[in-house]
Amino acid sequence: ALSREHCNLKYSDILPQNVEGYPATKEFLMKVVDILLDFIKSSNDRDSKILEFHHPADMLQLLDLEIPDSGVTLQQLLLDCSTTLKYQVKTGHPHFFNQLSCGLDLVSMAGEWLTATANTNMFTYEIAPVFILMEHVVLQKMRELIGWNTGDSILAPGGSISNLYAFLAARHKMFPQYKERGLAAVGGQLVMFTSDQCHYSVKSCASVCGLGTDNCVMVPSDERGHIIPSKLEELIIERKGKGHIPFFVNATAGTTVIGAFDPISDIADICEKYGLWLHVDAAWGGGLLLSKKYRHPRLTGIERADSVTWNPHKLMGALLQCSSIHFKEDGLLISCNQMSAEYLFMTDKLYDVKYDTGDKVIQCGRHNDIFKLWLQWRSKGTDGFEKHMNRLMELTEYMVKRIKEMSDKFYLILEPELVNVCFWYLPTRVRNMPHSSQRESILGEICPILKARMMETGTLMVGYQPDDRRPNFFRNIISSAAVKESDIDFLLTEMDRLGHDL
Ligand SMILES: O=C(O)c1cc(=O)cc(C(=O)O)o1
């Protein structure tokens, strides 16, 4: 609690309104930090719960979210902060395996604190000189890791927007007049191609950009979730036969559900043959570019892409959000999106305006997502990131080994290529049933019930989902630096404790 002299103060008694308010400001902010440190401590305490689940109506009753007419005291604000975190899911907890982005890297978090304090916009060098230069250095490093020594990149608000920027640049490259004249510049039906395992944001480009999802061809994948190149070529030829204009192919490097890697080189050959843009959505699998051991064969050929999406907030563990989109050809991004708003992007500035990035994107304001990545990269070094990637893959191999050792209780659906371990939990009553589609449908019905037990108990969170080949199954993601082999053992034991009687 705040000291007696400060506990009834309000926001108007601290900086900037009260120029004498530094002592109260400091005490208030240090108390906020204490609350955050408590959350960090319990996030890292394996005996603490990941969450205290309540249904939305009940949760609303537990919270006091109403917007008051007159402001509350600083003391109340501190209580508000504590209550908020009390009911927040601890995504940094070592037993949180639920999303592609797990974990809480504390250097990256410190970077986010500084980012918030600096509170600047990334559209011009004028107000973000250090951060703009950091973006240049980090994004160039990432392009080098892809295999390019040229090009341009930018951070976007998530992988979906990164994919959209790739789509827009591809269309601009092929039809530069589209920017001014729209569809009239094309004179035919544009068509894009992607695997049926891709992230839905690829398909949404077709609807957002006016192709219509009918013209986002979902190419069949094989049983390992890889796009079938011969099918891709067949479908391109089929569409050309209808007078359509194929222009864009997306290859996924690390699919969302099973973590599959499309064969990039084979796809690049087809794109070369038919003059199509190759985009690689490596939002999820891009982190393996940092690992000499695991980069090949999964990402072999990625340097042949025209654009690459890569989300450091996934495998690299940068804090949400941090998504990058990279282009082999420099100048495309700016020529595609530039609107030259004269109130921001004046060309008569005292510095080289190529450092103004706002005109490269369709956003105006752009959040500073680089500092937390740069600071984290400074803390780990590229070697540290390589070790991190190798560690995540080793833990995945450990989990596969343990599942195979406990094959009476767990059924491994396929060998993972990334850190997505896809499996069914086998409750006692099905253990003697031969594996069949009938048993799979029973196992699929069990997933939501077992997941509910996890969340109500609060000790474990593992995601489940169906896919186009099978009913619900668990998808375990190891992307948190907190996870150890003992946490994998806990996961398997806890699932059995919670689910054996299902
Ligand atoms: O950034 C993430 O954590 C993320 C992004 C997705 O699109 C899908 C998922 C997911 O399925 O966990 O996670």
mmCIF file of N, CA and C in Angstrom, residues 29 38 49 72 98 109 126 149 170-171 176 178 248 250 304 312 323 342 345-346 357 414 449:
data_model
loop_
_atom_site.group_PDB
_atom_site.id
_atom_site.type_symbol
_atom_site.label_atom_id
_atom_site.label_comp_id
_atom_site.label_asym_id
_atom_site.label_seq_id
_atom_site.Cartn_x
_atom_site.Cartn_y
_atom_site.Cartn_z
ATOM 1 N N LEU A 29 4.744 4.332 -8.868
ATOM 2 C CA LEU A 29 5.290 3.448 -9.912
ATOM 3 C C LEU A 29 6.062 2.283 -9.303
ATOM 4 N N ASP A 38 5.539 -9.581 -8.293
ATOM 5 C CA ASP A 38 4.781 -10.693 -7.690
ATOM 6 C C ASP A 38 4.231 -11.621 -8.774
ATOM 7 N N LYS A 49 -0.891 -21.734 -9.538
ATOM 8 C CA LYS A 49 -1.823 -22.069 -10.624
ATOM 9 C C LYS A 49 -1.537 -21.200 -11.839
ATOM 10 N N VAL A 72 -10.531 7.529 -9.465
ATOM 11 C CA VAL A 72 -10.277 6.847 -8.197
ATOM 12 C C VAL A 72 -8.897 7.235 -7.668
ATOM 13 N N ASN A 98 -0.111 -23.729 -24.280
ATOM 14 C CA ASN A 98 -1.362 -23.579 -25.008
ATOM 15 C C ASN A 98 -1.295 -22.879 -26.369
ATOM 16 N N MET A 109 10.837 -8.326 -21.735
ATOM 17 C CA MET A 109 9.820 -7.582 -20.977
ATOM 18 C C MET A 109 10.377 -6.238 -20.491
ATOM 19 N N GLU A 126 12.515 11.279 -37.099
ATOM 20 C CA GLU A 126 12.449 12.554 -36.345
ATOM 21 C C GLU A 126 12.131 12.313 -34.866
ATOM 22 N N ASN A 149 21.446 -10.502 -49.116
ATOM 23 C CA ASN A 149 22.255 -9.356 -48.656
ATOM 24 C C ASN A 149 21.682 -8.055 -49.214
ATOM 25 N N ALA A 170 3.428 -8.055 -53.811
ATOM 26 C CA ALA A 170 3.453 -8.969 -54.961
ATOM 27 C C ALA A 170 2.559 -8.451 -56.081
ATOM 28 N N ARG A 171 1.373 -7.989 -55.686
ATOM 29 C CA ARG A 171 0.435 -7.491 -56.704
ATOM 30 C C ARG A 171 0.986 -6.212 -57.325
ATOM 31 N N PRO A 176 2.011 -2.623 -61.356
ATOM 32 C CA PRO A 176 2.303 -1.354 -60.681
ATOM 33 C C PRO A 176 1.206 -0.304 -60.870
ATOM 34 N N TYR A 178 -1.858 -0.917 -60.575
ATOM 35 C CA TYR A 178 -3.012 -1.245 -59.722
ATOM 36 C C TYR A 178 -3.244 -0.143 -58.688
ATOM 37 N N PHE A 248 0.610 -15.376 -57.192
ATOM 38 C CA PHE A 248 1.152 -15.441 -55.831
ATOM 39 C C PHE A 248 1.022 -16.859 -55.280
ATOM 40 N N ASN A 250 1.887 -19.037 -51.668
ATOM 41 C CA ASN A 250 2.365 -19.003 -50.286
ATOM 42 C C ASN A 250 2.859 -20.392 -49.888
ATOM 43 N N ARG A 304 15.175 -18.339 -51.785
ATOM 44 C CA ARG A 304 14.597 -18.153 -53.129
ATOM 45 C C ARG A 304 13.257 -17.419 -53.066
ATOM 46 N N PRO A 312 9.201 -12.962 -34.420
ATOM 47 C CA PRO A 312 10.036 -13.205 -33.239
ATOM 48 C C PRO A 312 9.224 -13.446 -31.968
ATOM 49 N N SER A 323 6.297 -8.956 -35.083
ATOM 50 C CA SER A 323 6.196 -9.689 -36.345
ATOM 51 C C SER A 323 6.943 -8.933 -37.429
ATOM 52 N N GLU A 342 2.078 14.847 -46.892
ATOM 53 C CA GLU A 342 3.083 15.914 -46.780
ATOM 54 C C GLU A 342 3.222 16.445 -45.362
ATOM 55 N N PHE A 345 5.757 13.194 -44.137
ATOM 56 C CA PHE A 345 6.907 12.722 -44.910
ATOM 57 C C PHE A 345 7.418 13.830 -45.820
ATOM 58 N N MET A 346 7.713 14.960 -45.177
ATOM 59 C CA MET A 346 8.265 16.067 -45.965
ATOM 60 C C MET A 346 9.620 15.609 -46.496
ATOM 61 N N THR A 357 9.899 5.662 -41.995
ATOM 62 C CA THR A 357 9.355 4.369 -42.452
ATOM 63 C C THR A 357 7.845 4.408 -42.655
ATOM 64 N N LEU A 414 1.702 -37.900 -35.208
ATOM 65 C CA LEU A 414 2.757 -37.907 -36.234
ATOM 66 C C LEU A 414 4.033 -37.345 -35.631
ATOM 67 N N ILE A 449 -13.347 -32.084 -22.706
ATOM 68 C CA ILE A 449 -13.648 -32.353 -21.293
ATOM 69 C C ILE A 449 -12.353 -32.333 -20.470
#
